[in-house]
Each structure stands twice: as structure tokens, then as C-alpha cells.
CSV table of C-alpha atoms in Angstrom, one decimal:
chain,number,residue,atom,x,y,z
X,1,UNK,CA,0.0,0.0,0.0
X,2,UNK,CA,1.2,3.2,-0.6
X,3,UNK,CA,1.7,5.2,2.6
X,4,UNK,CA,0.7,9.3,3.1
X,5,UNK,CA,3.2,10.9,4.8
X,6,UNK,CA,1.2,14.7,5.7
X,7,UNK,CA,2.5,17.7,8.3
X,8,UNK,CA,2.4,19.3,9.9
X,9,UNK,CA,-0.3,17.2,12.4
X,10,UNK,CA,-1.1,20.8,14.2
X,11,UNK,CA,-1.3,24.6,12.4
X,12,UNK,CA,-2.4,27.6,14.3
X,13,UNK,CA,-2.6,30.7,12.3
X,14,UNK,CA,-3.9,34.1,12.2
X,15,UNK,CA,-6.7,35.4,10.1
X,16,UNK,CA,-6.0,37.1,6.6
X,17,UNK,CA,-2.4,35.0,6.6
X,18,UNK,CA,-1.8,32.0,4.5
X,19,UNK,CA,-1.1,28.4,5.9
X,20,UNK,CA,0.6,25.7,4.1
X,21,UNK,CA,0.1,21.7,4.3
X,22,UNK,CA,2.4,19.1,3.2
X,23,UNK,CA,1.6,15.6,1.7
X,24,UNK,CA,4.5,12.7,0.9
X,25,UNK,CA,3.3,10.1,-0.7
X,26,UNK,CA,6.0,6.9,-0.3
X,27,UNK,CA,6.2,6.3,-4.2
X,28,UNK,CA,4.9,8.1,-7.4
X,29,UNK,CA,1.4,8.6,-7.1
X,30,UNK,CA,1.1,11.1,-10.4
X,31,UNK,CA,-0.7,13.6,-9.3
X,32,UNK,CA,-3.3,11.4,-8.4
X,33,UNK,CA,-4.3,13.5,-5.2
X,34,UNK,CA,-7.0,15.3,-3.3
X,35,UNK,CA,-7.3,17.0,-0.1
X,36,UNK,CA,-10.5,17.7,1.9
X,37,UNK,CA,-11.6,19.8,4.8
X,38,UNK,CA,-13.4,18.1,8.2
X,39,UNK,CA,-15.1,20.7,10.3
X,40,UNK,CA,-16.2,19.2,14.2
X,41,UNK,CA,-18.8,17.1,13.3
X,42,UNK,CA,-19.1,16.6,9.3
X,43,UNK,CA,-18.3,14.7,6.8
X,44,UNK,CA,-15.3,15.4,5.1
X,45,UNK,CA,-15.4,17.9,1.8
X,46,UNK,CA,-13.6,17.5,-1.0
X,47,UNK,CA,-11.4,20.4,-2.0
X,48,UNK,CA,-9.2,19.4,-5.1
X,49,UNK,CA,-8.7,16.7,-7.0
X,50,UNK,CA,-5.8,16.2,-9.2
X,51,UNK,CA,-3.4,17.4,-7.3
X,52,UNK,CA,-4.6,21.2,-8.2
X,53,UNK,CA,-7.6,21.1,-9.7
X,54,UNK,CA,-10.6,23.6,-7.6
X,55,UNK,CA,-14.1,20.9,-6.8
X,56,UNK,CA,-16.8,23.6,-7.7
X,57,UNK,CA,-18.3,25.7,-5.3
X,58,UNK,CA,-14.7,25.7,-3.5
X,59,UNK,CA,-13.3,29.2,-3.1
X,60,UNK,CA,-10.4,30.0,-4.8
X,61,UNK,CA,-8.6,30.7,-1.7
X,62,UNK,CA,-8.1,27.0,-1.8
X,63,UNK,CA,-5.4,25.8,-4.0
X,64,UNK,CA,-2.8,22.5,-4.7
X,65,UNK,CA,0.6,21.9,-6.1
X,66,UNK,CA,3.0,19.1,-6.8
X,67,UNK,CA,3.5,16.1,-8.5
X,68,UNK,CA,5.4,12.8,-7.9
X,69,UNK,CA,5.8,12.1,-4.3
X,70,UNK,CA,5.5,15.5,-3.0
X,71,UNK,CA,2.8,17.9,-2.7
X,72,UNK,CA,1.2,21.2,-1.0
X,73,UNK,CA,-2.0,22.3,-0.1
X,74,UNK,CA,-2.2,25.9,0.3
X,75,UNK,CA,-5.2,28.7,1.8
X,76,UNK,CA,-4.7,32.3,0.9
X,77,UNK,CA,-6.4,35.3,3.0
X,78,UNK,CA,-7.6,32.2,6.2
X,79,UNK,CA,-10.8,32.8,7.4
X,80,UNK,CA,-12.7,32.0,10.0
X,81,UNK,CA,-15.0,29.5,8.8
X,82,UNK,CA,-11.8,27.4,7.2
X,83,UNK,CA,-11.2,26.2,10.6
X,84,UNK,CA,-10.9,22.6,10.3
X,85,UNK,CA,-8.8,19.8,10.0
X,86,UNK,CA,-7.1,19.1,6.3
X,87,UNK,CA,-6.5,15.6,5.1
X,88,UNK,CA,-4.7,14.3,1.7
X,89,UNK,CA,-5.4,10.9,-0.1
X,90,UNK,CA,-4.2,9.3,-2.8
X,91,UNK,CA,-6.0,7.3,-5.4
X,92,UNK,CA,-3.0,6.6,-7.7
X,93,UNK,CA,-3.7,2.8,-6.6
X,94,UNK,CA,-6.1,0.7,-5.2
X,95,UNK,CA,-6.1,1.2,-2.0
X,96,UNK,CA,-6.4,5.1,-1.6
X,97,UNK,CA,-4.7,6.1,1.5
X,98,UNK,CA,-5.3,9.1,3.6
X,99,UNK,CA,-2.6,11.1,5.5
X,100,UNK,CA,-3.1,11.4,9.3
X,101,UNK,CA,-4.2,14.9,8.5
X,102,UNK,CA,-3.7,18.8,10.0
X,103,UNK,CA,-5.4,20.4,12.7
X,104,UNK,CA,-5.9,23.9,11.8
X,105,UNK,CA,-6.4,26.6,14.5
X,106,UNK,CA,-6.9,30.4,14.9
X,107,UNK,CA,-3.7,31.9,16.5
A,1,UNK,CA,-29.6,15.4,-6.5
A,2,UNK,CA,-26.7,13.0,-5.0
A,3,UNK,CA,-27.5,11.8,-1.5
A,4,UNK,CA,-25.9,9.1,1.2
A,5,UNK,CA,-27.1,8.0,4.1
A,6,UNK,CA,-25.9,5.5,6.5
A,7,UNK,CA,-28.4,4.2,9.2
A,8,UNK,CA,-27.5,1.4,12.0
A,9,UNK,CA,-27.4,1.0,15.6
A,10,UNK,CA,-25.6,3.2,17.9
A,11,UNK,CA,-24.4,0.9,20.1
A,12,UNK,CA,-23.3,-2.7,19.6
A,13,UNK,CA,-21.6,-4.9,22.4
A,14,UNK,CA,-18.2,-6.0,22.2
A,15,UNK,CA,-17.6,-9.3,20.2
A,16,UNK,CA,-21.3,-8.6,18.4
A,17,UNK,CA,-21.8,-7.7,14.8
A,18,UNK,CA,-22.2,-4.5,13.3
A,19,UNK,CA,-24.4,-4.3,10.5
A,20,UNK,CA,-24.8,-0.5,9.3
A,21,UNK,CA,-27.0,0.0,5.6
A,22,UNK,CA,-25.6,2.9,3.2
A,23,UNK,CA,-29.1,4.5,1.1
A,24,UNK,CA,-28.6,6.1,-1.8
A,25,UNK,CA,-30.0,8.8,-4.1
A,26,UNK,CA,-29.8,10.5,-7.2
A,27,UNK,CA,-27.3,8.2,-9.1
A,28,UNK,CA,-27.0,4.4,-9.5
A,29,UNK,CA,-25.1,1.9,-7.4
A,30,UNK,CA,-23.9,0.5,-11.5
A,31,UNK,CA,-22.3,3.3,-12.5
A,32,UNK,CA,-20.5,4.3,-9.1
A,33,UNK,CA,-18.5,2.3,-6.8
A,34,UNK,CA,-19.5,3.0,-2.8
A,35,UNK,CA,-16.9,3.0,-0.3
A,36,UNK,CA,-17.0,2.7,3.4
A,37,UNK,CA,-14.6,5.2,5.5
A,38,UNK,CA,-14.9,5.0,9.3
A,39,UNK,CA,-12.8,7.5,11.5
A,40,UNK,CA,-12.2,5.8,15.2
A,41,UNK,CA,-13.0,8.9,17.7
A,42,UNK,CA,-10.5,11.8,17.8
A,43,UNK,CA,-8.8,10.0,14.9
A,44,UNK,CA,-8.3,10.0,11.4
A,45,UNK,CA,-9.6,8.9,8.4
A,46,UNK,CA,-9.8,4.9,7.3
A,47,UNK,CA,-11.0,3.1,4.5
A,48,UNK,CA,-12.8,0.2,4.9
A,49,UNK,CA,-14.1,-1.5,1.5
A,50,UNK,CA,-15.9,-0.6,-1.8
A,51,UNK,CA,-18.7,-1.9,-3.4
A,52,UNK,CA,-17.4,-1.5,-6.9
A,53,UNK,CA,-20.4,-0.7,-9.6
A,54,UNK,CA,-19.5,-4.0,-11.6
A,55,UNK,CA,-20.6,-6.0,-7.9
A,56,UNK,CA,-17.1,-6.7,-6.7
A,57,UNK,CA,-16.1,-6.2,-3.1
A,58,UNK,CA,-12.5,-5.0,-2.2
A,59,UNK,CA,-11.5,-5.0,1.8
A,60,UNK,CA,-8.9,-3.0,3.5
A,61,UNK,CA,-6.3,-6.2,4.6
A,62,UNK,CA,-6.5,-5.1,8.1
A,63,UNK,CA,-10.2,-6.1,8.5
A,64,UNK,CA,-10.8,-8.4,5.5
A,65,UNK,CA,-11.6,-11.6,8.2
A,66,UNK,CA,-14.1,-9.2,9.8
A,67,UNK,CA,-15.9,-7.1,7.0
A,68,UNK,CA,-18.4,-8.0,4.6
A,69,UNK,CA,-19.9,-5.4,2.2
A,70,UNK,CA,-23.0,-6.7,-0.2
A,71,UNK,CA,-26.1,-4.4,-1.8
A,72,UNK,CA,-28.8,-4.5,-3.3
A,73,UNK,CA,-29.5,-2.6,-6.5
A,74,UNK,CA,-33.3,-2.8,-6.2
A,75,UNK,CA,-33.2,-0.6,-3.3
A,76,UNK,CA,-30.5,1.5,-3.6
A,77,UNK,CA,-28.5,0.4,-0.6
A,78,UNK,CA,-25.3,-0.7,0.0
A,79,UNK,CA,-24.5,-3.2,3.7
A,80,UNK,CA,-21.6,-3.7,5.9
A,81,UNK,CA,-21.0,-6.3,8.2
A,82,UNK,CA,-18.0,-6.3,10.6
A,83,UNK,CA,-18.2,-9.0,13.0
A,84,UNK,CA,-16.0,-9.5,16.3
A,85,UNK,CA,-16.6,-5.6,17.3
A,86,UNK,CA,-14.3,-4.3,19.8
A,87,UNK,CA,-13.8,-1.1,21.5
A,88,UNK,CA,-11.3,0.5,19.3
A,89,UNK,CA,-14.2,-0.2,16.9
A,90,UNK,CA,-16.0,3.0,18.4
A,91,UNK,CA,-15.8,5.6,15.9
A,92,UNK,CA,-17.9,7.2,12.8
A,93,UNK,CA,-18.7,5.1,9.9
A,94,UNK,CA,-19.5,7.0,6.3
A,95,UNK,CA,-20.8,5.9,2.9
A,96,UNK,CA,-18.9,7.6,0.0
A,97,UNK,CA,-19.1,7.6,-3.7
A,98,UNK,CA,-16.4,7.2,-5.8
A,99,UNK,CA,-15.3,10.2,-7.7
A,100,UNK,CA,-12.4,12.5,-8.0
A,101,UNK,CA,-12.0,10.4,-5.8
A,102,UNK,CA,-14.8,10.9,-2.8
A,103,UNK,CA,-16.9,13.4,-4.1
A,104,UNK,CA,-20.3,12.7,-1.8
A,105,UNK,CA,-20.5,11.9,1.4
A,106,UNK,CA,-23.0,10.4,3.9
A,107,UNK,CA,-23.5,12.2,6.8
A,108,UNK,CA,-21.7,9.6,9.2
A,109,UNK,CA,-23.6,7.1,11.7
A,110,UNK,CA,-21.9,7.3,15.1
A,111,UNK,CA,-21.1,3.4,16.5
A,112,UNK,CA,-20.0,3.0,20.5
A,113,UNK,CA,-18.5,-0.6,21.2
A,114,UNK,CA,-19.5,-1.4,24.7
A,115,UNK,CA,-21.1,-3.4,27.1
């Protein structure tokens, strides 16, 4: 199985600043990523897929880069309703791993 | 429009079976594959087993002896069954449908292992 190596496991940030999440996948998973956001008590929402392509309806202050085994999840301008906690997967291969995922607090 | 549910007992007792039923709206159990993701309390996310769309059943290795995942077309629904429940069993179970790749999820049923 291909393992999902994401960090950090905790962020705490400040409103209006940007916040970056890692993802390291343990062999080429070509581009074959997506990361979703978990607020308290939901279901988890799916973000991008593809590595960097936008689901619809998800605001642009969500983005994704990389490729290979290494990528980045990014939110511009943080607001207060993106408080939540971040997870990547893989679906390069049958099965598709999720990372541990990333906490995400107000500072 | 696209809708999960999962719906099943709160509580089970330890070494009893679970047996939780995913309903399904707005598209058709073949043409999308229908996953199972449960997240133990405080925890992450783990995938479980699919339903694929062509009928066949994949298991995550770690609880292949326990888990069995069926459906039934007719209704719309897609079971699991995970026998031998213990407490680290306790967590939130959700339906998901394959795409991009979990595009819709259910809203979660909430199991407690314990006696």
C-alpha cells in the first residue's frame, strides 16, 4: 500500500495570513491526489482533486501543487469558517490512503 | 440530487456484529463504486471496503476476516458487516461515492463498542 506521509499534524494561524500543508506520498502517485476539509462534526469535503484542480463551489482561496511524491496544499487570505482539519489521499492505486491529517487553529 | 445515508445501531456490544445500511440517491449503485470510511473517535480517516459498480467487493487487509460489504441494487443500498466488534471499533462510519476520488459523502452514523 502506498503510505501518506502529511504535516504538519497541528497549524495555528492568524486570520488574513496563509497556511501551508504538506503531503508525501512513499512512491509516485502522479498527481493522483486530493485534499479535503473536516469541520467538528461533518463529513469530510472535497477540495481538489488532481493534485490542483478547484471541486466547484470551492473558493479560490483554496489551491494545490506538486506532482510525484511531493505535494502542498495551500489557503490564501484564512478565514474563520476554514477552521478545520485538512486531510490528503491518494487514489494513484487501489487502496487510496489518507494522511493522518492537519489540525488547523486560529492563532 | 446526490445523497448518502448510513443508518444502524448506535451501540453494539463487544464481540457482536455491526451491520450498518448505506441508502442512496440520485445516481446508480452501477455506475458508481460506494466506499466505506470510518474514523475511530478523535482520529483519522480509514477506509474500509468498496462496493465496486461491476458488484465486486474490495477490503482493507486489516479487516478483510471481519468485513463483509453486499447491496442491493433494487433498493439502492449498500450493507456492511464487521463482526467481532471491539472497542477500538467505536468511531464514525460513512458511505462515499467514488469520484475524483470521494466526491459525496454520507452524513456519518456514530457506533459505541461497549457493554
Amino acid at each position: 500500500d502506498i503510505q501518506m506521509t502529511q504535516s504538519p499534524s497541528f497549524l495555528s494561524a492568524s486570520l488574513g495570513n496563509s497556511i501551508t500543508i504538506t503531503c508525501h506520498a512513499s512512491q509516485n502517485i502522479k498527481g493522483w491526489l486530493a485534499w479535503y476539509q473536516q469541520k467538528s462534526g461533518n463529513a469530510p469535503e472535497l477540495l481538489i482533486y488532481k493534485a490542483s484542480s478547484l471541486q466547484s463551489g470551492v473558493p479560490s482561496r483554496f489551491s494545490g501543487s506538486g506532482s510525484g511524491t511531493d505535494y502542498i496544499f495551500t489557503i490564501s487570505n484564512l478565514q474563520p469558517e476554514d477552521i478545520a482539519t485538512y486531510y490528503c489521499q491518494h487514489y494513484q492505486s487501489f487502496p487510496y490512503t489518507f494522511g493522518a491529517g492537519t489540525k488547523l487553529e486560529l492563532k | 440530487q446526490v445523497q448518502l445515508t448510513e443508518s444502524g445501531p448506535g451501540l453494539v456490544h463487544p464481540s457482536e456484529t455491526l451491520s450498518l445500511t448505506c441508502t442512496v440517491s440520485g445516481f446508480s449503485l452501477t455506475g458508481y463504486s460506494v466506499y466505506w470510511v470510518r474514523q475511530p473517535s478523535g482520529k483519522g480517516l480509514e477506509w474500509m471496503g468498496r462496493m465496486r459498480y461491476n458488484g465486486d467487493t474490495s477490503y482493507n487487509s486489516a479487516l478483510k476476516s471481519r468485513l463483509s460489504i453486499s447491496r442491493d441494487t433494487s433498493k439502492n443500498q449498500v450493507f456492511l458487516k464487521m463482526n467481532s466488534l471491539q472497542t477500538d471499533d467505536t468511531g464514525t462510519y460513512y458511505c462515499t461515492r467514488e469520484g475524483n476520488p470521494f466526491d459525496y459523502w454520507g452524513q456519518g452514523v456514530m457506533v459505541t463498542v461497549s457493554s
